[in-house]
Amino acid sequence: MVKNLIVGCGFSGATLAHKIATELNEEVVVIDAKNHIGGNCYDYYDHNGICIHQYGTHIFHTNLKNVWDFVSQFTKWNPYMHTVKGLIDGQLVPIPFNLNSIHQVFPKSIADKLETKLIEKFGFNVKVPILQLRGTGDKDLEFLADYIYEKIFLYYTLKQWGMKPEDLDPAVTGRVPVYISRDDRYFQDKYQGIPLQG
Ligand SMILES: Cc1cc2nc3c(=O)[nH]c(=O)nc-3n(C[C@H](O)[C@H](O)[C@H](O)COP(=O)(O)OP(=O)(O)OC[C@H]3O[C@@H](n4cnc5c(N)ncnc54)[C@H](O)[C@@H]3O)c2cc1C
């Protein structure tokens, strides 16, 4: 009789099953409600030979070398650094909102002032939630927090989730960050990529 049963064959279930099979040398049965493996990360090739990410594109990212080495046993990588742009008042602006975004949307004098204040208060290369900006008592940083909330979070949320802002928990809205950096990448992890063949 098989001793191990894993319910769910996403990343978690598949990794556990592999570990049980290879490290404990025991048989394992994996079941899934879906008719494929991979969970949310599942992708497949269509009749044109195009790789389709059925549940949305997935970029693998980690800072842990042992995790990267583990996954790299199973795939080669398409080196890929994700960047996201939001359309704000007719301009494509890096998201999460960072120092480049600030210089793009504000006149130089205001952008320079905001940059200096952010770096003095929080340092460089850190992500600060707008809730924290609101709590600084500094009118310029509060203005920036409100700007980011309105231009990035509010309308996105209304459109994407069909929710009114007042229905959202302030703890959630406050997590939207400003990234005090010139790095436009969405993830900062040391290891990033998309599996070469899905
Ligand atoms: C649109 C989208 C984009 C994302 N992009 C990224 C990204 O770029 N990078 C990143 O790192 N992460 C991303 N994520 C998150 C990533 O998908 C998850 O972290 C990852 O898939 C979690 O793996 P998991 O095995 O824990 O769960 P899942 O992938 O959800 O797998 C769980 C599996 O269990 C099965 N299951 C659950 N309950 C049962 C049951 N009772 N009986 C049988 N089967 C069951 C499900 O059918 C599913 O196949 C994204 C998620 C989404 C939705």
mmCIF file of N, CA and C and ligand atoms in Angstrom, residues 7-14 31-34 36-41 55-61 187, ligand 1:
data_model
loop_
_atom_site.group_PDB
_atom_site.id
_atom_site.type_symbol
_atom_site.label_atom_id
_atom_site.label_comp_id
_atom_site.label_asym_id
_atom_site.label_seq_id
_atom_site.Cartn_x
_atom_site.Cartn_y
_atom_site.Cartn_z
ATOM 1 N N VAL A 7 -2.363 15.905 -1.730
ATOM 2 C CA VAL A 7 -3.538 16.477 -2.390
ATOM 3 C C VAL A 7 -3.149 17.837 -2.941
ATOM 4 N N GLY A 8 -3.144 17.941 -4.265
ATOM 5 C CA GLY A 8 -2.764 19.198 -4.921
ATOM 6 C C GLY A 8 -1.392 19.081 -5.542
ATOM 7 N N CYS A 9 -1.333 19.351 -6.840
ATOM 8 C CA CYS A 9 -0.067 19.193 -7.560
ATOM 9 C C CYS A 9 0.438 20.519 -8.129
ATOM 10 N N GLY A 10 0.325 21.558 -7.311
ATOM 11 C CA GLY A 10 0.985 22.819 -7.660
ATOM 12 C C GLY A 10 2.453 22.730 -7.262
ATOM 13 N N PHE A 11 3.112 23.858 -7.192
ATOM 14 C CA PHE A 11 4.521 23.893 -6.796
ATOM 15 C C PHE A 11 4.753 23.168 -5.463
ATOM 16 N N SER A 12 3.877 23.451 -4.496
ATOM 17 C CA SER A 12 4.083 22.888 -3.148
ATOM 18 C C SER A 12 3.962 21.371 -3.179
ATOM 19 N N GLY A 13 2.822 20.877 -3.708
ATOM 20 C CA GLY A 13 2.579 19.439 -3.732
ATOM 21 C C GLY A 13 3.622 18.710 -4.562
ATOM 22 N N ALA A 14 3.962 19.271 -5.723
ATOM 23 C CA ALA A 14 4.918 18.612 -6.616
ATOM 24 C C ALA A 14 6.299 18.539 -5.956
ATOM 25 N N ILE A 31 -2.801 13.607 -6.120
ATOM 26 C CA ILE A 31 -4.073 13.804 -6.820
ATOM 27 C C ILE A 31 -4.364 15.295 -6.921
ATOM 28 N N ASP A 32 -5.127 15.655 -7.907
ATOM 29 C CA ASP A 32 -5.473 17.072 -8.073
ATOM 30 C C ASP A 32 -6.871 17.172 -8.670
ATOM 31 N N ALA A 33 -7.618 18.162 -8.214
ATOM 32 C CA ALA A 33 -8.965 18.382 -8.736
ATOM 33 C C ALA A 33 -8.915 18.793 -10.208
ATOM 34 N N LYS A 34 -7.809 19.413 -10.609
ATOM 35 C CA LYS A 34 -7.683 19.832 -12.011
ATOM 36 C C LYS A 34 -7.160 18.667 -12.849
ATOM 37 N N HIS A 36 -4.640 18.640 -14.767
ATOM 38 C CA HIS A 36 -3.243 18.844 -15.131
ATOM 39 C C HIS A 36 -2.425 19.067 -13.875
ATOM 40 N N ILE A 37 -1.103 18.963 -14.031
ATOM 41 C CA ILE A 37 -0.194 19.257 -12.924
ATOM 42 C C ILE A 37 0.179 20.749 -12.964
ATOM 43 N N GLY A 38 0.866 21.205 -11.931
ATOM 44 C CA GLY A 38 1.430 22.557 -11.964
ATOM 45 C C GLY A 38 0.613 23.628 -11.247
ATOM 46 N N GLY A 39 -0.646 23.293 -10.886
ATOM 47 C CA GLY A 39 -1.475 24.289 -10.192
ATOM 48 C C GLY A 39 -1.573 25.576 -10.990
ATOM 49 N N ASN A 40 -1.465 26.676 -10.293
ATOM 50 C CA ASN A 40 -1.595 27.985 -10.951
ATOM 51 C C ASN A 40 -0.472 28.277 -11.927
ATOM 52 N N CYS A 41 0.644 27.562 -11.790
ATOM 53 C CA CYS A 41 1.789 27.831 -12.675
ATOM 54 C C CYS A 41 1.710 27.031 -13.976
ATOM 55 N N TYR A 55 -3.141 30.375 -16.340
ATOM 56 C CA TYR A 55 -3.675 31.161 -15.212
ATOM 57 C C TYR A 55 -2.935 32.486 -15.040
ATOM 58 N N GLY A 56 -2.283 32.949 -16.073
ATOM 59 C CA GLY A 56 -1.513 34.199 -15.970
ATOM 60 C C GLY A 56 -0.030 33.887 -15.951
ATOM 61 N N THR A 57 0.744 34.813 -16.495
ATOM 62 C CA THR A 57 2.182 34.603 -16.605
ATOM 63 C C THR A 57 2.823 34.447 -15.232
ATOM 64 N N HIS A 58 3.766 33.524 -15.136
ATOM 65 C CA HIS A 58 4.502 33.338 -13.879
ATOM 66 C C HIS A 58 5.987 33.533 -14.099
ATOM 67 N N ILE A 59 6.561 34.358 -13.258
ATOM 68 C CA ILE A 59 8.002 34.581 -13.298
ATOM 69 C C ILE A 59 8.575 33.967 -12.035
ATOM 70 N N PHE A 60 9.543 33.084 -12.206
ATOM 71 C CA PHE A 60 10.141 32.490 -11.019
ATOM 72 C C PHE A 60 11.161 33.458 -10.442
ATOM 73 N N HIS A 61 11.068 33.699 -9.140
ATOM 74 C CA HIS A 61 12.041 34.625 -8.528
ATOM 75 C C HIS A 61 12.331 34.204 -7.094
ATOM 76 N N PHE A 187 10.533 42.703 -9.558
ATOM 77 C CA PHE A 187 11.119 41.879 -8.493
ATOM 78 C C PHE A 187 12.605 42.221 -8.378
HETATM 79 C C1 LIG B 1 -2.349 35.414 -12.039
HETATM 80 C C2 LIG B 1 -1.245 34.958 -11.094
HETATM 81 C C3 LIG B 1 0.062 35.347 -11.336
HETATM 82 C C4 LIG B 1 1.068 34.952 -10.465
HETATM 83 N N1 LIG B 1 2.339 35.306 -10.764
HETATM 84 C C5 LIG B 1 3.352 34.863 -9.994
HETATM 85 C C6 LIG B 1 4.686 35.134 -10.358
HETATM 86 O O1 LIG B 1 4.953 35.786 -11.373
HETATM 87 N N2 LIG B 1 5.681 34.656 -9.565
HETATM 88 C C7 LIG B 1 5.408 33.933 -8.438
HETATM 89 O O2 LIG B 1 6.358 33.529 -7.750
HETATM 90 N N3 LIG B 1 4.136 33.656 -8.063
HETATM 91 C C8 LIG B 1 3.102 34.090 -8.809
HETATM 92 N N4 LIG B 1 1.826 33.787 -8.464
HETATM 93 C C9 LIG B 1 1.598 32.974 -7.257
HETATM 94 C C10 LIG B 1 1.781 31.473 -7.600
HETATM 95 O O3 LIG B 1 0.791 31.094 -8.535
HETATM 96 C C11 LIG B 1 1.593 30.656 -6.332
HETATM 97 O O4 LIG B 1 2.492 31.107 -5.343
HETATM 98 C C12 LIG B 1 1.864 29.181 -6.573
HETATM 99 O O5 LIG B 1 1.125 28.711 -7.680
HETATM 100 C C13 LIG B 1 1.460 28.449 -5.315
HETATM 101 O O6 LIG B 1 1.674 27.082 -5.499
HETATM 102 P P1 LIG B 1 0.866 26.070 -4.643
HETATM 103 O O7 LIG B 1 1.315 24.707 -5.003
HETATM 104 O O8 LIG B 1 0.963 26.426 -3.193
HETATM 105 O O9 LIG B 1 -0.681 26.318 -5.010
HETATM 106 P P2 LIG B 1 -1.426 26.162 -6.430
HETATM 107 O O10 LIG B 1 -0.563 26.473 -7.595
HETATM 108 O O11 LIG B 1 -2.721 26.911 -6.260
HETATM 109 O O12 LIG B 1 -1.759 24.609 -6.510
HETATM 110 C C14 LIG B 1 -2.690 24.000 -5.650
HETATM 111 C C15 LIG B 1 -3.262 22.796 -6.373
HETATM 112 O O13 LIG B 1 -4.067 22.071 -5.445
HETATM 113 C C16 LIG B 1 -5.251 21.667 -6.072
HETATM 114 N N5 LIG B 1 -6.258 21.485 -5.026
HETATM 115 C C17 LIG B 1 -6.604 22.362 -4.069
HETATM 116 N N6 LIG B 1 -7.534 21.817 -3.261
HETATM 117 C C18 LIG B 1 -7.740 20.560 -3.701
HETATM 118 C C19 LIG B 1 -8.576 19.505 -3.256
HETATM 119 N N7 LIG B 1 -9.363 19.644 -2.185
HETATM 120 N N8 LIG B 1 -8.568 18.346 -3.952
HETATM 121 C C20 LIG B 1 -7.747 18.201 -5.034
HETATM 122 N N9 LIG B 1 -6.928 19.160 -5.486
HETATM 123 C C21 LIG B 1 -6.928 20.332 -4.831
HETATM 124 C C22 LIG B 1 -5.594 22.781 -7.036
HETATM 125 O O14 LIG B 1 -6.410 22.299 -8.089
HETATM 126 C C23 LIG B 1 -4.195 23.188 -7.535
HETATM 127 O O15 LIG B 1 -3.817 22.502 -8.713
HETATM 128 C C24 LIG B 1 0.768 34.179 -9.298
HETATM 129 C C25 LIG B 1 -0.562 33.803 -9.058
HETATM 130 C C26 LIG B 1 -1.560 34.179 -9.945
HETATM 131 C C27 LIG B 1 -2.983 33.729 -9.674
#
